[in-house]
Amino acid sequence: MLRTALRNVLAHKARLAMTVLAVCLGVAFVSGTLVFADSSAAAYRAAASKNFADIAVTVTPKDSPPDASADQRTTVLDDALARKLADVPGVAAVRPSADGSATLNAADGTPLRAGKAWANLAGAYVPGKDGKDDSRYPLIKGHAPRNGDELAVDSGTAAAGRFSIGDTVTLATDGPVMTKRLVGIVSTEDTRVTAGGTLALFGKATAQKLFASPGHYSSIDLSAKPGTDAVELANYVTALLPADRAETTTGTAQATQQATYVDTLTRGYEKLPLVFAGVSLFIGSFLVVNTFTMLVTRRTREIALLRAIGAARRQVVRSVLLEALLIGLAASAAGFLLGLGIASALPDVLSTDGDTLPHGPLVIGPRPVVAALGVGVGVTVLAAWLPSRRAAKVAPIEALRSAEQPPSTTRSRVRAVVGLVLLVLGAGLLVSLSGAKDASEKNLQDAMLGCAVLIVAMIMLAPLLAAPVIRLTGRLTGRFGITGRLARENALRDPRRTAATAATLMISTALVAGLAVIGNSTGQALDRQAAAGLNADYEISTRTPTTGIDPAAVQRVADTSGVRTATAVTDSTLFIGGGVRSISGVDPATVNAAMKLDFVSGSLKDLGPGRIAVSSTIAKEHGLSAGGQLNARIGRNQEFKKYTVVGVYKDNPTAQDALGARSEVQQHSFEPGSVQRILVRTDDGAVSKTTEDRLRSAVGNSPLLKVQDRAELVHEAAGTMSNLLTLMYGLLAIGAVISSLGIVNTLAMSVAERTREIGVLRAIGMDRAGIRRMIRLESVTVAAFGTLLGLAGGLFGAWTVGALANGAMADYSLALPWGTLLLVCLVSLAIGTLAAAVPARRAAALSPLEAVAQS
């Protein structure tokens, strides 16, 4: 049986190669993603280790308690302690530093990588004992900062910001905007910077003033003499420090922590390739099942002869599964090699101007190897299991029959019943969720389960639906004359095979159509929300909630040319019972010029200290209406007290959960006395680059602030939509590739089965062009069938799942993306046309006499 399996694989190597390719794609994404993850982690660890290579121990201050005095909050790390630590036995050198965070403006005035505050590093350039280079930041060009007006940056920051030596750089830490002259460019191995961050270096005195206090430091690094154990040194230094004021950490521990931290932040890059891998394997499994089913059907007489000469059913099953095993091994090997290429390319593909992934040697551990073998072999063998059992049931008497036997009616009835039951269950679950309007985790999981059950039901019912749907679409192919009618009848000849071939395209079409509808509907809902809640043309806001805008900037914005009104908003937290909500402090006299508020009851007329307005959601949760009382507190330093509700307004993303008087909210904001947003309305409502530049100038061109028009606010709110679109088109591409392989496989075997029939058609006068047209139309018919079923399933799933989104997004409504859906249809028809090219050419090349003579 082993020799039989090997012979069968070699006899059908061209057709099985397409099956190998389909499984290979899934294996490549899985193994490639795992190799990429391991290689990235290793690159981060290597970079972090190199960055901390000369550091044995770091001394840092402990966090001060909230009620600490000013002296207690001042770090104990000063020059006196640095000199004391330098005398510790085993210490080779001491490097004190003052480190923090700084955000820079690029040369064109736009904030540079401002969305990555965790990686926008700043600190002191500390020359070594020779008074020259800082060993951690070697100079590439220029010189070190020497006074408070000078600055150095790393080479990556210089390239991203388009800085040159001598340029004036605008930056901010957590306060006013500063300008410094760029005097040096350095290199760094800090993984936070190499992962897409920035680095700004100041002179020691300037850094101390910005990030610690004059004469003090934020950390002191110690390097050890050869032979000194870092842990022992850390223990010795700890004993010299004030127990409640400072602590030690080894350089090895810091490198590990930093690499782990950066790796965790960038781990999301693994998810998208793994989604593609799952879809590839899921769709590819249908191609494997279809291929083996057709091979078993074609070899019915061969299997019957094996049974007749003594082969047991188990031997037949093992023979088919052995073929699948060989194919799985080939797919795993090819997929793993392709995965290495994917792993090498992913850092460049996934890197952006703001997110640079590390490059390094590929790390091939046991995990991706085992995954490639397990996934490739497992999927292939499992997919071949049902066809192998079907092969084992072939009776020896089949060897005496010349005609192919129709499928068992009992099996077809069972399949239909099971399919109908699953259809009712899946559709019923989705319809029941459509009334929930609650996007809770449980409902979303139930919706995903319902969609999966619905897809399985459609796959099982596809053979029953093939006849009516293909007869409907056959009216179009019938316009091509006899070749069109023959194409339709050929597609109807074996509904099970047609359905199995179309299943791959049906699944990918359903996924793409569903995601496209949900994405388009969500995008339009976000657009409507922004339009409904915002009267202003621009919003100036802070990048972090703990940063505030100088109140004096509000007047400068109001005095800017082209500005009609400027409304200041202070944001803070509102604690209600055990929940945390957001509250916006506004001025009742000017808020209506910036926000569109639709009140259900009451108004803002009486808004003031001790009085707030709440959204409809808050009012519903706590049973509130105008005139009611709410026990709450604003910020963390205020006691709970009774607030009078002066009004209830419809949910508004600009107003957030509650509105209070700015004079009161401002006292309890993250930065007392400041504002977090300025809503700007222009004279004519126009939005232009000139107006944006004027507004940026009014707030000092601070890179800590965002100046966004309404379109940019919508784009930011819909940030996940770009990922959804990437996923959608990626799934469409995967489905297209695997579907085309399936159609090619099916048509190739169909042509082989119909050799005599094609010979007869040629003998009675059909030319080669007619044969090619017939095969192409048959392929397009199968593709159209899969596309129609996929569109129906995807639209139904999007409709039901969209009802859940409506619970979390009040303005959500179903909006069909007609352009995308049309593109899906055109791609499907193109797949059908292209997939038929080789089988059609092969069929047309058959000699009529030789074809008729074949038995």
XYZ file of C-alpha atoms in Angstrom, residues 85-728:
644
model
C 29.452 55.615 44.780
C 32.638 56.088 42.763
C 34.619 55.041 45.847
C 32.698 51.753 46.213
C 35.014 48.743 45.705
C 34.407 47.165 42.320
C 33.011 50.317 40.660
C 34.943 51.261 37.539
C 33.046 54.386 36.530
C 30.001 56.448 37.505
C 27.660 58.051 34.971
C 24.947 60.300 36.463
C 22.095 61.371 34.160
C 18.841 63.292 34.094
C 16.343 61.582 31.777
C 12.781 62.293 30.721
C 10.620 62.700 27.651
C 10.526 65.317 24.910
C 8.427 65.660 21.768
C 9.935 67.435 18.760
C 8.544 69.230 15.764
C 9.888 68.129 12.405
C 11.474 70.653 10.078
C 8.077 71.326 8.462
C 6.515 72.206 11.838
C 4.474 69.038 12.314
C 4.937 66.950 15.497
C 7.496 64.180 15.038
C 6.304 60.720 16.098
C 4.120 62.379 18.711
C 1.906 59.323 19.098
C 4.728 57.375 20.768
C 5.281 59.356 23.970
C 6.686 56.231 25.658
C 9.581 56.248 23.169
C 10.235 59.992 22.818
C 13.292 59.991 25.063
C 15.339 62.903 26.329
C 18.286 63.185 28.676
C 21.714 64.543 29.386
C 24.767 64.061 27.208
C 27.397 63.048 29.762
C 30.989 63.032 28.474
C 33.338 60.329 29.753
C 36.408 60.760 31.931
C 38.284 62.132 28.948
C 35.733 64.933 28.681
C 34.804 63.930 25.153
C 32.297 61.322 23.942
C 29.419 59.916 25.939
C 30.024 56.145 25.617
C 26.296 55.458 25.435
C 25.687 57.965 22.648
C 28.726 58.117 20.321
C 28.873 61.243 18.190
C 28.481 60.806 14.439
C 28.552 64.455 13.422
C 28.961 67.828 15.147
C 29.747 68.235 18.833
C 28.101 67.667 22.198
C 25.638 70.218 23.658
C 27.625 72.764 25.669
C 24.977 75.195 26.906
C 21.247 75.568 27.426
C 20.593 76.589 23.819
C 22.126 73.512 22.192
C 20.729 70.082 21.409
C 21.841 66.730 19.978
C 19.583 64.041 18.460
C 20.118 60.518 17.194
C 20.551 59.779 13.496
C 17.056 58.237 13.145
C 15.403 61.323 14.600
C 17.493 63.578 12.373
C 16.450 61.641 9.281
C 12.760 61.493 10.233
C 12.640 65.189 11.124
C 14.881 66.229 8.212
C 17.252 68.014 10.558
C 20.744 69.194 9.732
C 23.496 70.537 11.958
C 22.743 74.194 12.727
C 18.946 73.881 12.385
C 16.631 75.348 14.998
C 14.523 72.580 16.556
C 11.210 73.220 18.304
C 10.383 70.859 21.170
C 8.495 70.525 24.442
C 8.799 68.306 27.490
C 5.767 68.802 29.731
C 5.735 72.561 29.747
C 6.264 75.549 27.436
C 7.673 75.219 23.938
C 11.438 75.553 23.601
C 13.748 76.116 20.661
C 17.269 74.724 20.562
C 20.047 74.756 17.984
C 21.045 71.321 16.713
C 24.783 70.902 17.217
C 25.290 67.124 17.193
C 23.995 63.847 15.810
C 24.634 60.646 17.771
C 23.977 56.925 17.427
C 22.090 54.781 19.938
C 21.127 51.154 20.484
C 18.198 51.981 22.777
C 15.380 49.706 21.575
C 12.722 52.282 22.380
C 14.350 54.655 19.907
C 15.132 52.042 17.264
C 11.512 50.822 17.494
C 10.306 54.175 16.196
C 10.958 56.666 18.986
C 13.092 59.804 19.153
C 16.065 60.903 21.248
C 16.937 64.444 22.334
C 20.087 65.151 24.370
C 20.831 68.326 26.355
C 23.749 69.585 28.353
C 23.899 68.257 31.933
C 22.657 71.451 33.613
C 19.773 71.841 31.160
C 18.682 68.216 31.567
C 18.822 68.516 35.362
C 16.598 71.586 35.247
C 14.096 69.884 32.928
C 13.909 66.360 34.366
C 15.131 66.482 37.965
C 16.235 69.639 39.804
C 19.399 71.740 39.626
C 22.331 69.739 40.917
C 20.363 66.475 41.022
C 19.881 63.492 38.712
C 17.167 61.023 37.798
C 19.582 58.055 37.717
C 23.208 57.106 38.292
C 24.743 54.269 36.247
C 27.657 52.290 37.606
C 30.033 50.186 35.524
C 31.933 47.397 37.253
C 35.566 46.410 37.224
C 36.432 43.060 35.588
C 35.547 40.141 37.829
C 32.956 42.065 39.865
C 29.557 40.385 40.187
C 26.724 42.798 39.310
C 24.275 41.333 41.822
C 26.774 41.528 44.679
C 27.643 45.094 43.689
C 23.949 46.001 43.647
C 23.488 44.586 47.142
C 26.502 46.493 48.433
C 25.313 49.790 46.887
C 21.775 49.269 48.217
C 23.134 49.156 51.751
C 24.653 52.643 51.245
C 21.414 54.259 50.007
C 18.563 55.753 52.047
C 16.114 52.807 52.199
C 13.039 54.899 51.423
C 14.592 57.251 48.874
C 16.520 55.187 46.299
C 16.886 51.670 44.895
C 19.165 49.673 42.577
C 18.639 47.586 39.445
C 21.222 45.559 37.541
C 21.952 46.372 33.896
C 20.967 42.841 32.843
C 17.560 43.235 34.469
C 17.060 46.611 32.776
C 17.931 45.174 29.362
C 15.468 42.323 29.853
C 12.715 44.648 31.082
C 13.199 47.092 28.212
C 13.260 44.387 25.547
C 10.149 42.769 27.008
C 8.362 46.120 27.209
C 9.076 47.078 23.611
C 8.272 43.566 22.420
C 4.901 43.727 24.203
C 4.053 47.071 22.632
C 4.837 45.818 19.126
C 3.323 42.339 19.510
C 0.177 43.455 17.699
C 2.089 43.147 14.426
C 1.831 39.360 14.740
C -1.966 39.292 14.705
C -2.632 40.257 11.080
C -0.392 37.553 9.512
C -1.905 34.953 11.852
C -5.408 35.936 10.725
C -4.320 35.451 7.112
C -2.811 32.098 8.087
C -6.042 30.925 9.683
C -8.115 31.950 6.683
C -5.635 30.356 4.271
C -5.736 27.051 6.121
C -9.504 27.117 6.524
C -10.127 27.793 2.841
C -7.266 25.535 1.763
C -8.755 22.598 3.682
C -11.754 22.682 1.364
C -9.427 22.474 -1.616
C -7.763 19.415 -0.054
C -11.129 17.753 0.586
C -12.303 18.517 -2.942
C -9.081 17.260 -4.513
C -9.087 13.961 -2.670
C -12.805 13.495 -3.248
C -12.313 13.872 -7.001
C -9.260 11.613 -6.959
C -11.155 8.913 -5.072
C -14.078 9.238 -7.485
C -11.792 8.908 -10.489
C -10.058 5.895 -8.964
C -13.227 4.031 -8.028
C -12.474 1.108 -10.325
C -8.838 1.053 -9.214
C -9.819 0.957 -5.534
C -12.455 -1.697 -6.270
C -9.808 -3.861 -7.923
C -7.586 -3.474 -4.878
C -10.507 -4.585 -2.732
C -11.185 -7.483 -5.095
C -7.609 -8.798 -4.816
C -7.704 -8.682 -1.023
C -7.037 -5.134 0.177
C -8.895 -4.432 3.425
C -10.789 -1.227 4.098
C -8.175 -0.124 6.617
C -5.484 -0.532 4.008
C -7.423 1.664 1.574
C -7.908 4.315 4.275
C -4.219 4.172 5.169
C -3.271 4.456 1.502
C -5.304 7.653 1.002
C -4.134 9.120 4.327
C -0.566 8.271 3.408
C -0.979 10.259 0.199
C -2.275 13.156 2.315
C 0.658 12.781 4.684
C 3.154 13.005 1.827
C 1.366 16.050 0.454
C 1.278 17.596 3.932
C 5.008 17.049 4.391
C 5.719 18.652 1.031
C 3.406 21.574 1.875
C 5.038 21.986 5.298
C 8.540 22.034 3.845
C 7.656 24.453 1.052
C 5.562 26.588 3.412
C 8.341 26.791 5.972
C 10.841 27.982 3.351
C 8.326 30.529 2.074
C 7.673 31.525 5.701
C 11.338 32.396 6.137
C 10.984 34.812 3.251
C 7.855 36.290 4.840
C 9.668 36.650 8.187
C 12.505 38.507 6.434
C 10.102 40.852 4.653
C 7.711 41.594 7.540
C 9.923 44.192 9.307
C 9.985 46.301 6.119
C 6.315 45.675 5.281
C 5.008 46.513 8.762
C 7.395 49.393 9.500
C 6.174 52.947 9.014
C 7.753 56.345 9.511
C 6.607 56.240 13.138
C 7.081 52.544 13.823
C 10.370 51.000 12.801
C 10.732 47.308 13.517
C 14.182 45.870 14.243
C 16.267 43.960 11.724
C 18.411 41.060 12.755
C 19.298 37.463 11.918
C 16.375 35.065 11.634
C 15.896 32.976 14.754
C 14.593 29.525 13.823
C 13.531 27.789 16.988
C 11.544 24.593 17.501
C 8.199 26.410 17.747
C 7.848 27.465 14.067
C 9.214 24.112 12.837
C 6.720 22.143 14.922
C 3.921 24.534 13.931
C 4.733 24.135 10.223
C 4.677 20.349 10.429
C 1.657 20.222 12.700
C -0.378 22.678 10.681
C 0.567 21.434 7.211
C 0.339 17.721 7.921
C -2.569 18.044 10.353
C -4.798 20.089 8.052
C -4.060 17.897 5.033
C -4.582 14.565 6.807
C -7.758 15.729 8.550
C -9.149 17.097 5.289
C -8.400 13.771 3.539
C -9.999 11.667 6.284
C -13.588 11.819 4.939
C -12.555 11.013 1.337
C -10.463 8.104 2.669
C -13.471 6.630 4.459
C -15.510 7.078 1.305
C -12.796 5.251 -0.641
C -12.849 2.365 1.851
C -16.564 1.872 1.247
C -16.061 1.127 -2.466
C -17.303 -2.402 -3.077
C -15.275 -4.815 -5.263
C -18.266 -5.089 -7.640
C -17.627 -1.452 -8.664
C -14.685 -2.706 -10.694
C -17.119 -4.382 -13.073
C -19.139 -1.215 -13.728
C -18.178 1.188 -16.441
C -20.472 4.014 -15.491
C -19.911 6.302 -12.530
C -22.507 5.717 -9.842
C -24.547 8.652 -8.592
C -24.032 9.739 -4.989
C -26.025 8.004 -2.322
C -29.450 9.563 -1.884
C -29.362 8.661 1.815
C -26.136 10.583 2.300
C -27.537 13.545 0.391
C -30.675 13.581 2.547
C -28.651 13.436 5.757
C -26.446 16.252 4.518
C -29.509 18.339 3.632
C -31.150 17.767 7.009
C -27.989 18.593 8.954
C -27.429 21.663 6.783
C -30.975 22.931 7.350
C -30.686 22.388 11.099
C -27.399 24.330 11.212
C -28.884 27.059 9.012
C -31.809 27.498 11.385
C -29.511 27.479 14.428
C -26.994 29.939 12.975
C -29.556 32.310 11.488
C -31.725 32.072 14.605
C -28.812 32.957 16.869
C -27.854 35.923 14.716
C -31.443 37.172 14.434
C -31.901 36.901 18.204
C -28.777 38.992 18.702
C -30.013 41.637 16.260
C -32.470 42.799 18.907
C -29.900 42.913 21.699
C -28.210 46.179 20.622
C -25.500 45.459 23.175
C -21.915 45.057 22.025
C -20.880 43.105 25.099
C -18.101 40.529 24.858
C -20.568 37.661 25.267
C -22.832 38.945 22.488
C -19.866 39.406 20.164
C -18.700 35.846 20.877
C -22.237 34.573 20.207
C -22.310 36.549 16.949
C -19.005 34.997 15.827
C -20.355 31.542 16.703
C -23.535 32.248 14.753
C -21.555 33.375 11.695
C -19.371 30.246 11.844
C -22.437 27.962 12.093
C -24.054 29.836 9.216
C -20.981 29.354 6.995
C -20.884 25.618 7.756
C -24.597 25.371 6.971
C -24.120 27.130 3.630
C -21.259 24.773 2.758
C -23.447 21.734 3.505
C -26.446 23.133 1.605
C -24.426 24.369 -1.354
C -24.984 21.170 -3.422
C -28.758 21.618 -3.049
C -28.538 25.293 -3.973
C -26.262 24.686 -6.942
C -28.995 23.641 -9.365
C -31.400 26.616 -8.912
C -28.634 29.214 -8.677
C -26.671 27.927 -11.662
C -29.841 27.683 -13.762
C -30.461 31.326 -12.892
C -26.941 32.462 -13.776
C -26.994 30.077 -16.758
C -29.397 32.456 -18.495
C -26.435 34.770 -18.976
C -24.067 32.068 -20.216
C -26.860 30.762 -22.440
C -26.475 33.908 -24.530
C -23.201 32.425 -25.827
C -25.128 29.736 -27.697
C -24.468 26.035 -27.490
C -21.138 26.509 -25.658
C -22.897 28.467 -22.911
C -25.624 25.847 -22.506
C -23.038 23.053 -22.381
C -21.067 24.993 -19.752
C -24.182 25.273 -17.599
C -24.974 21.554 -17.931
C -21.375 20.613 -17.131
C -21.539 22.700 -13.929
C -24.812 20.966 -13.017
C -23.483 17.476 -13.787
C -22.037 17.011 -10.288
C -23.554 19.563 -7.859
C -21.392 18.300 -5.007
C -18.187 18.916 -6.916
C -19.391 22.314 -8.104
C -20.369 23.276 -4.556
C -17.035 22.109 -3.133
C -15.147 24.064 -5.791
C -17.177 27.201 -5.124
C -16.881 26.856 -1.319
C -13.458 28.493 -1.147
C -14.652 31.525 -3.080
C -17.884 31.607 -1.092
C -16.029 31.786 2.245
C -13.613 34.522 1.196
C -16.424 36.523 -0.440
C -18.569 36.248 2.691
C -15.707 37.455 4.911
C -14.808 40.350 2.645
C -18.408 41.430 2.041
C -19.244 41.292 5.756
C -16.150 43.249 6.790
C -16.685 45.789 4.010
C -20.273 46.478 5.079
C -19.383 46.759 8.773
C -16.380 48.969 8.011
C -18.326 51.280 5.714
C -21.257 51.516 8.128
C -18.979 52.247 11.078
C -17.058 54.889 9.155
C -20.226 56.707 8.158
C -21.539 56.465 11.727
C -18.355 58.046 13.083
C -18.642 60.771 10.489
C -22.239 61.454 11.509
C -21.295 61.485 15.192
C -18.597 64.061 14.613
C -20.902 66.202 12.504
C -23.750 65.877 14.993
C -21.726 66.734 18.082
C -19.361 69.409 16.818
C -20.131 72.918 15.624
C -16.481 73.889 15.646
C -14.251 73.660 12.593
C -11.066 72.816 14.527
C -10.175 71.182 17.806
C -6.900 71.908 19.567
C -6.211 69.230 22.149
C -3.468 67.700 24.266
C -1.878 64.398 23.306
C -2.032 63.049 26.861
C -4.738 63.689 29.494
C -2.126 64.735 32.061
C -0.892 67.597 29.885
C -2.731 70.898 29.825
C -2.954 73.936 27.563
C -1.994 77.299 28.995
C -5.304 79.223 29.503
C -3.604 82.293 28.035
C -3.411 80.415 24.718
C -7.217 80.496 24.473
C -7.182 84.267 24.042
C -4.341 84.061 21.515
C -6.378 81.571 19.497
C -9.461 83.788 19.725
C -7.400 86.743 18.421
C -6.080 84.722 15.453
C -7.062 86.044 12.026
C -10.042 84.136 10.597
C -11.268 82.811 13.975
C -14.842 83.677 14.997
C -14.950 82.006 18.429
C -12.609 79.942 20.601
C -14.182 77.882 23.379
C -12.020 76.398 26.134
C -12.881 72.949 27.500
C -11.361 71.364 30.606
C -11.594 67.574 30.848
C -11.505 65.533 34.022
C -12.875 62.331 35.524
C -16.316 61.983 37.116
C -16.657 59.283 39.755
C -20.201 57.968 40.108
C -20.580 55.134 42.573
C -18.072 52.500 41.499
C -17.803 53.781 37.907
C -15.498 56.285 36.266
C -16.821 58.632 33.593
C -15.562 61.764 31.878
C -16.738 65.315 32.444
C -16.071 68.423 30.359
C -15.913 71.842 31.927
C -17.392 74.502 29.631
C -18.601 78.106 29.642
C -22.405 78.136 29.130
C -22.208 81.415 27.214
C -19.916 80.072 24.463
C -20.421 76.307 24.443
C -23.280 76.360 21.909
C -20.968 77.954 19.358
C -18.700 74.910 19.512
C -20.941 71.952 20.405
C -24.230 70.701 19.000
C -26.229 69.766 22.091
C -29.679 68.211 21.779
C -31.354 68.325 25.192
C -33.961 65.761 26.168
C -34.847 67.797 29.255
C -33.510 70.947 30.873
C -30.720 73.105 29.451
C -27.329 74.616 30.271
C -28.869 77.898 31.369
C -28.351 77.161 35.077
C -24.986 75.398 34.735
C -22.608 76.441 37.489
C -20.754 75.186 40.586
C -22.637 72.235 42.054
C -24.728 71.863 38.886
C -24.034 69.549 35.945
C -25.690 68.224 32.794
C -25.464 64.529 31.899
C -25.771 62.445 28.750
C -28.774 60.229 28.043
C -26.728 57.112 28.823
C -25.750 58.391 32.285
C -29.311 59.535 32.930
C -30.693 56.121 31.959
C -28.154 54.226 34.080
C -28.869 56.286 37.210
C -32.531 57.166 36.649
C -31.857 60.903 36.308
C -33.778 63.774 34.764
C -33.559 67.558 34.942
C -33.828 68.639 38.580
C -32.538 65.330 39.958
C -29.625 64.792 42.322
C -26.428 62.844 41.608
C -23.863 61.817 44.213
C -20.460 62.145 42.512
C -17.025 63.691 42.687
C -14.827 65.392 40.084
C -11.189 64.359 40.015
C -9.398 62.374 42.707
C -8.856 65.069 45.331
C -12.464 66.033 45.904
C -14.996 64.465 48.247
C -18.271 63.013 46.998
C -21.121 65.499 47.072
C -24.587 66.039 45.686
C -24.811 67.622 42.236
C -28.012 69.012 40.787
C -28.738 67.834 37.250
C -29.753 70.871 35.186
C -30.235 69.004 31.909
C -30.036 65.724 30.021
C -28.639 65.773 26.463
C -28.393 63.084 23.816
C -25.069 61.245 23.768
C -22.400 63.449 22.235
C -18.752 62.440 21.747
C -17.604 66.069 21.936
C -19.431 66.767 25.202
C -18.535 63.317 26.606
C -20.494 61.878 29.578
C -21.240 65.040 31.547
C -20.865 68.817 31.382
C -19.918 71.055 34.284
C -18.887 74.642 34.820
C -15.298 75.135 33.673
C -14.482 77.186 36.752
C -15.285 74.149 38.927
C -13.945 71.342 36.740
C -10.718 73.253 36.166
C -9.903 73.057 39.878
C -9.990 69.243 39.770
C -8.512 68.494 36.336
C -5.345 66.523 35.706
C -3.378 69.767 35.683
C -5.351 72.254 37.813
C -5.927 75.604 36.154
C -5.318 74.393 32.603
C -7.586 73.407 29.728
C -7.401 70.242 27.600
C -9.244 71.379 24.478
C -9.945 74.526 22.508
C -12.855 74.320 20.062
C -12.397 76.811 17.237
C -14.988 78.135 14.819
C -13.706 80.045 11.797
C -15.360 83.046 10.128
C -16.528 81.232 7.004
C -16.275 77.613 8.223
C -13.404 77.038 5.819
C -10.565 74.665 6.579
C -7.152 75.360 5.097
C -3.465 74.760 5.720
C -3.010 78.498 6.316
C -5.609 78.521 9.089
C -4.082 75.424 10.665
C -0.613 77.027 10.619
C -2.013 80.170 12.273
C -3.633 78.104 15.022
C -0.415 76.178 15.612
C 1.465 79.449 15.928
C -1.134 80.725 18.409
C -0.417 77.795 20.744
C 3.327 78.188 20.311
C 3.791 75.384 17.763
C 3.847 72.971 20.675
C 4.380 69.382 19.537
C 2.407 68.286 22.621
C -0.768 69.695 21.076
C -2.901 68.468 18.164
C -4.629 70.832 15.764
C -7.263 68.843 13.875
C -10.133 69.748 11.604
C -13.358 67.744 11.600
C -12.191 65.331 8.895
C -9.019 64.550 10.854
C -11.033 63.939 14.019
C -13.210 61.448 12.161
C -10.137 59.752 10.691
C -8.566 59.465 14.151
C -11.766 58.035 15.638
C -11.931 55.523 12.794
C -8.271 54.526 13.132
C -9.130 50.834 13.280
C -10.917 51.086 9.938
C -7.591 51.201 8.076
C -6.604 47.912 9.726
C -10.000 46.495 8.828
C -9.548 47.510 5.193
C -6.070 45.943 5.141
C -7.522 42.756 6.569
C -10.415 42.830 4.106
